[in-house]
Amino acid sequence: EDQVTQSPEALRLQEGESSSLNCSYTVSGLRGLFWYRQDPGKGPEFLFTLYSAGEEKEKERLKATLTKKESFLHITAPKPEDSATYLCAVQAMGSGGYNKLIFGAGTRLAVHP
Amino acid sequence: GAVVSQHPSRVICKSGTSVKIECRSLDFQATTMFWYRQFPKKSLMLMATSNEGSKATYEQGVEKDKFLINHASLTLSTLTVTSAHPEDSSFYICSARDDFGELQPQHFGDGTRLSIL
């Protein structure tokens, strides 16, 4: 069964304290792994797509990496505005043959000044 | 670019009422749109895949007659929660994927908070 597991469930950081979020997955034939940011009461905001092991993507203080079993979202010198829930999702084959995203439960990040 | 608009953002209504939620892709065409449900502090659960010009594909356990989906154009999908009851109260989110490529990311609306009294 296709599955996505994120850890930790919640993370509290001091401003400037770098850390990493983990997303481990089991899927039959990975077609893409996606990272999203979700603020309270809002829909997810797209951050990165990773397609193959060894691939890396960067955006400001965020860097996403991918291996055959997991992905990491590295946050360098975070600021309070980076506080959000970070969601990981993998693309798999859904009912009727259509691609669908399977989401992890997310990591709630709180960055304190 | 890649903006998805979802309306309304919040609905409060009495039990037995039917509620329609709209999802529009503003600057791209989307043959395929998706409807999700999210419970507090939980992740997104796919309810159905909406396909322009054909019937929606529902995930296992989702009642087709309860959650009616219409995808009448390349930029609009609607979800109607029929005869809503308190257990249908939730955060509903739609997404759309640009037709340009199969591995394009899904872009999400800002969700609809549905509260059934």
Short mmCIF file of C-alpha atoms in Angstrom, two decimals:
data_model
loop_
_atom_site.label_atom_id
_atom_site.label_comp_id
_atom_site.label_asym_id
_atom_site.label_seq_id
_atom_site.Cartn_x
_atom_site.Cartn_y
_atom_site.Cartn_z
CA GLU A 1 0.00 0.00 0.00
CA ASP A 2 1.26 3.46 -0.91
CA GLN A 3 2.16 5.43 2.20
CA VAL A 4 3.77 8.71 3.22
CA THR A 5 5.10 9.33 6.73
CA GLN A 6 6.39 12.68 7.95
CA SER A 7 8.48 13.39 11.01
CA PRO A 8 8.58 15.03 13.39
CA GLU A 9 4.89 15.77 13.88
CA ALA A 10 5.76 19.16 15.35
CA LEU A 11 8.99 21.14 15.57
CA ARG A 12 9.82 24.23 17.53
CA LEU A 13 12.88 26.24 16.52
CA GLN A 14 14.52 29.43 17.58
CA GLU A 15 15.01 32.00 14.85
CA GLY A 16 18.24 31.15 13.03
CA GLU A 17 18.31 27.53 14.23
CA SER A 18 18.58 25.33 11.13
CA SER A 19 16.87 21.93 10.97
CA SER A 20 15.43 19.29 8.65
CA LEU A 21 12.00 17.76 8.14
CA ASN A 22 11.69 14.18 6.97
CA CYS A 23 9.28 12.51 4.56
CA SER A 24 9.59 8.77 4.06
CA TYR A 25 7.50 7.01 1.47
CA THR A 26 6.56 3.65 0.04
CA VAL A 27 4.96 3.80 -3.38
CA SER A 28 4.88 1.52 -6.37
CA GLY A 29 6.69 3.56 -8.98
CA LEU A 30 7.39 7.10 -7.77
CA ARG A 31 6.32 9.62 -10.37
CA GLY A 32 6.98 12.72 -8.33
CA LEU A 33 7.32 13.97 -4.77
CA PHE A 34 5.90 17.35 -3.84
CA TRP A 35 6.43 19.70 -0.91
CA TYR A 36 3.75 22.17 0.11
CA ARG A 37 3.43 24.79 2.83
CA GLN A 38 0.05 25.27 4.52
CA ASP A 39 -0.87 28.21 6.73
CA PRO A 40 -3.82 27.90 9.16
CA GLY A 41 -7.18 28.16 7.40
CA LYS A 42 -5.58 28.22 3.96
CA GLY A 43 -4.95 25.77 1.16
CA PRO A 44 -1.49 24.30 0.57
CA GLU A 45 1.02 26.44 -1.31
CA PHE A 46 3.29 24.63 -3.75
CA LEU A 47 7.01 24.69 -2.94
CA PHE A 48 8.94 21.98 -4.84
CA THR A 49 8.66 18.97 -7.11
CA LEU A 50 11.33 16.25 -7.05
CA TYR A 51 11.31 13.51 -9.66
CA SER A 52 14.33 11.28 -9.12
CA ALA A 53 16.78 10.23 -6.42
CA GLY A 54 19.66 12.66 -6.05
CA GLU A 55 17.64 15.65 -7.17
CA GLU A 56 17.74 18.86 -5.11
CA LYS A 57 15.69 22.06 -5.28
CA GLU A 58 16.20 25.35 -3.41
CA LYS A 59 14.05 28.36 -2.68
CA GLU A 60 15.22 31.05 -0.30
CA ARG A 61 15.86 29.34 3.07
CA LEU A 62 14.41 26.01 1.95
CA LYS A 63 16.15 23.12 0.24
CA ALA A 64 14.50 19.83 -0.69
CA THR A 65 16.39 16.61 -1.39
CA LEU A 66 15.26 13.16 -2.52
CA THR A 67 16.53 9.60 -2.10
CA LYS A 68 14.87 6.33 -3.11
CA LYS A 69 13.09 6.07 0.22
CA GLU A 70 12.77 9.56 1.64
CA SER A 71 12.92 13.28 1.14
CA PHE A 72 14.23 16.00 3.40
CA LEU A 73 13.22 19.63 3.62
CA HIS A 74 16.14 21.56 5.05
CA ILE A 75 15.43 24.95 6.59
CA THR A 76 18.45 27.21 6.97
CA ALA A 77 18.39 30.08 9.46
CA PRO A 78 14.58 30.08 9.73
CA LYS A 79 12.55 33.18 10.46
CA PRO A 80 9.21 33.45 12.29
CA GLU A 81 7.44 33.84 8.94
CA ASP A 82 8.54 30.30 8.06
CA SER A 83 6.13 29.01 10.72
CA ALA A 84 3.55 26.79 8.98
CA THR A 85 2.65 23.17 8.38
CA TYR A 86 4.83 21.55 5.74
CA LEU A 87 3.19 18.77 3.74
CA CYS A 88 4.86 16.12 1.66
CA ALA A 89 2.97 14.23 -1.06
CA VAL A 90 3.81 11.53 -3.59
CA GLN A 91 2.12 10.99 -6.90
CA ALA A 92 0.62 7.54 -7.38
CA MET A 93 -1.95 5.87 -9.57
CA GLY A 94 -5.48 6.36 -8.23
CA SER A 95 -8.88 4.87 -8.93
CA GLY A 96 -9.77 4.74 -12.59
CA GLY A 97 -6.16 5.14 -13.66
CA TYR A 98 -5.81 8.81 -12.78
CA ASN A 99 -2.76 10.09 -10.96
CA LYS A 100 -3.43 11.21 -7.42
CA LEU A 101 -1.43 12.70 -4.59
CA ILE A 102 -0.99 10.84 -1.31
CA PHE A 103 -0.24 13.28 1.49
CA GLY A 104 1.66 12.80 4.71
CA ALA A 105 0.19 14.17 7.93
CA GLY A 106 2.55 17.14 7.86
CA THR A 107 5.08 18.73 10.18
CA ARG A 108 3.90 21.76 12.15
CA LEU A 109 6.84 24.15 12.36
CA ALA A 110 6.95 27.02 14.84
CA VAL A 111 9.86 29.46 14.67
CA HIS A 112 10.23 31.77 17.64
CA PRO A 113 12.15 35.07 17.69
CA GLY B 1 0.67 32.38 -12.08
CA ALA B 2 -1.22 29.15 -11.29
CA VAL B 3 -3.96 30.67 -9.16
CA VAL B 4 -6.94 28.63 -7.99
CA SER B 5 -9.94 30.45 -6.56
CA GLN B 6 -12.38 28.67 -4.27
CA HIS B 7 -15.71 30.13 -3.17
CA PRO B 8 -17.24 30.53 -0.66
CA SER B 9 -14.55 30.53 2.01
CA ARG B 10 -17.00 29.80 4.80
CA VAL B 11 -20.53 28.43 4.99
CA ILE B 12 -22.75 28.00 8.03
CA CYS B 13 -26.12 26.41 7.38
CA LYS B 14 -28.85 24.25 8.84
CA SER B 15 -28.96 20.49 8.65
CA GLY B 16 -30.65 19.27 5.47
CA THR B 17 -29.40 22.12 3.31
CA SER B 18 -27.45 21.50 0.11
CA VAL B 19 -24.27 23.53 -0.29
CA LYS B 20 -22.39 24.25 -3.52
CA ILE B 21 -18.66 25.05 -3.57
CA GLU B 22 -16.95 26.43 -6.66
CA CYS B 23 -13.36 25.92 -7.74
CA ARG B 24 -11.87 27.97 -10.58
CA SER B 25 -8.46 27.95 -12.21
CA LEU B 26 -7.89 31.61 -13.01
CA ASP B 27 -4.90 31.62 -15.34
CA PHE B 28 -4.62 28.10 -16.72
CA GLN B 29 -6.78 25.33 -18.11
CA ALA B 30 -7.41 22.31 -15.97
CA THR B 31 -9.00 19.22 -17.45
CA THR B 32 -8.51 17.57 -14.07
CA MET B 33 -9.39 19.03 -10.71
CA PHE B 34 -9.38 17.39 -7.29
CA TRP B 35 -11.53 17.67 -4.18
CA TYR B 36 -10.11 17.03 -0.73
CA ARG B 37 -11.39 17.02 2.81
CA GLN B 38 -9.22 17.95 5.76
CA PHE B 39 -9.95 17.34 9.45
CA PRO B 40 -8.28 19.44 12.18
CA LYS B 41 -4.56 18.77 12.43
CA LYS B 42 -4.88 15.99 9.87
CA SER B 43 -3.69 15.73 6.32
CA LEU B 44 -5.67 16.06 3.12
CA MET B 45 -7.83 13.12 2.10
CA LEU B 46 -8.69 12.88 -1.58
CA MET B 47 -12.44 12.57 -2.10
CA ALA B 48 -12.70 12.58 -5.87
CA THR B 49 -11.03 13.46 -9.13
CA SER B 50 -13.07 15.78 -11.32
CA ASN B 51 -12.72 15.43 -15.08
CA GLU B 52 -14.02 17.99 -17.56
CA GLY B 53 -16.74 16.55 -19.72
CA SER B 54 -17.01 13.21 -17.93
CA LYS B 55 -18.05 11.70 -14.63
CA ALA B 56 -15.95 12.25 -11.56
CA THR B 57 -13.91 9.40 -10.11
CA TYR B 58 -14.61 8.90 -6.41
CA GLU B 59 -12.26 7.39 -3.83
CA GLN B 60 -13.33 4.36 -1.89
CA GLY B 61 -15.80 5.19 0.87
CA VAL B 62 -16.94 8.52 -0.59
CA GLU B 63 -20.67 8.65 -1.31
CA LYS B 64 -21.30 9.74 -4.88
CA ASP B 65 -24.88 10.79 -4.16
CA LYS B 66 -23.83 12.85 -1.16
CA PHE B 67 -20.98 14.70 -2.87
CA LEU B 68 -22.01 15.70 -6.38
CA ILE B 69 -19.25 16.93 -8.66
CA ASN B 70 -19.70 18.80 -11.90
CA HIS B 71 -16.80 19.87 -14.13
CA ALA B 72 -18.55 21.82 -16.86
CA SER B 73 -15.61 23.74 -18.28
CA LEU B 74 -11.81 23.70 -18.36
CA THR B 75 -11.67 26.25 -15.55
CA LEU B 76 -14.58 25.38 -13.25
CA SER B 77 -15.49 22.45 -11.04
CA THR B 78 -18.22 22.44 -8.43
CA LEU B 79 -18.82 20.25 -5.39
CA THR B 80 -22.35 20.07 -4.00
CA VAL B 81 -22.82 18.58 -0.56
CA THR B 82 -26.41 17.36 -0.67
CA SER B 83 -28.67 17.30 2.37
CA ALA B 84 -25.74 18.19 4.60
CA HIS B 85 -25.63 16.96 8.20
CA PRO B 86 -23.35 17.91 11.10
CA GLU B 87 -20.98 15.04 10.29
CA ASP B 88 -20.31 16.71 6.92
CA SER B 89 -18.82 19.71 8.70
CA SER B 90 -15.21 19.98 7.59
CA PHE B 91 -12.64 21.94 5.60
CA TYR B 92 -13.02 21.21 1.89
CA ILE B 93 -10.18 22.11 -0.47
CA CYS B 94 -9.99 21.90 -4.24
CA SER B 95 -6.95 21.77 -6.47
CA ALA B 96 -6.26 21.98 -10.16
CA ARG B 97 -3.41 20.79 -12.31
CA ASP B 98 -2.27 22.65 -15.41
CA ASP B 99 -3.06 20.66 -18.54
CA PHE B 100 0.41 21.42 -19.87
CA GLY B 101 1.99 18.33 -18.29
CA GLU B 102 0.99 15.24 -16.36
CA LEU B 103 3.63 15.82 -13.68
CA GLN B 104 2.71 19.45 -13.11
CA PRO B 105 2.01 20.17 -9.44
CA GLN B 106 -1.51 20.59 -8.16
CA HIS B 107 -2.35 24.15 -7.13
CA PHE B 108 -4.81 24.57 -4.32
CA GLY B 109 -7.63 26.93 -3.49
CA ASP B 110 -7.88 28.45 -0.02
CA GLY B 111 -10.54 26.02 1.11
CA THR B 112 -14.14 26.22 2.29
CA ARG B 113 -14.97 25.85 5.97
CA LEU B 114 -18.37 24.13 6.10
CA SER B 115 -20.29 24.16 9.37
CA ILE B 116 -23.64 22.36 9.56
CA LEU B 117 -25.78 23.23 12.56
#
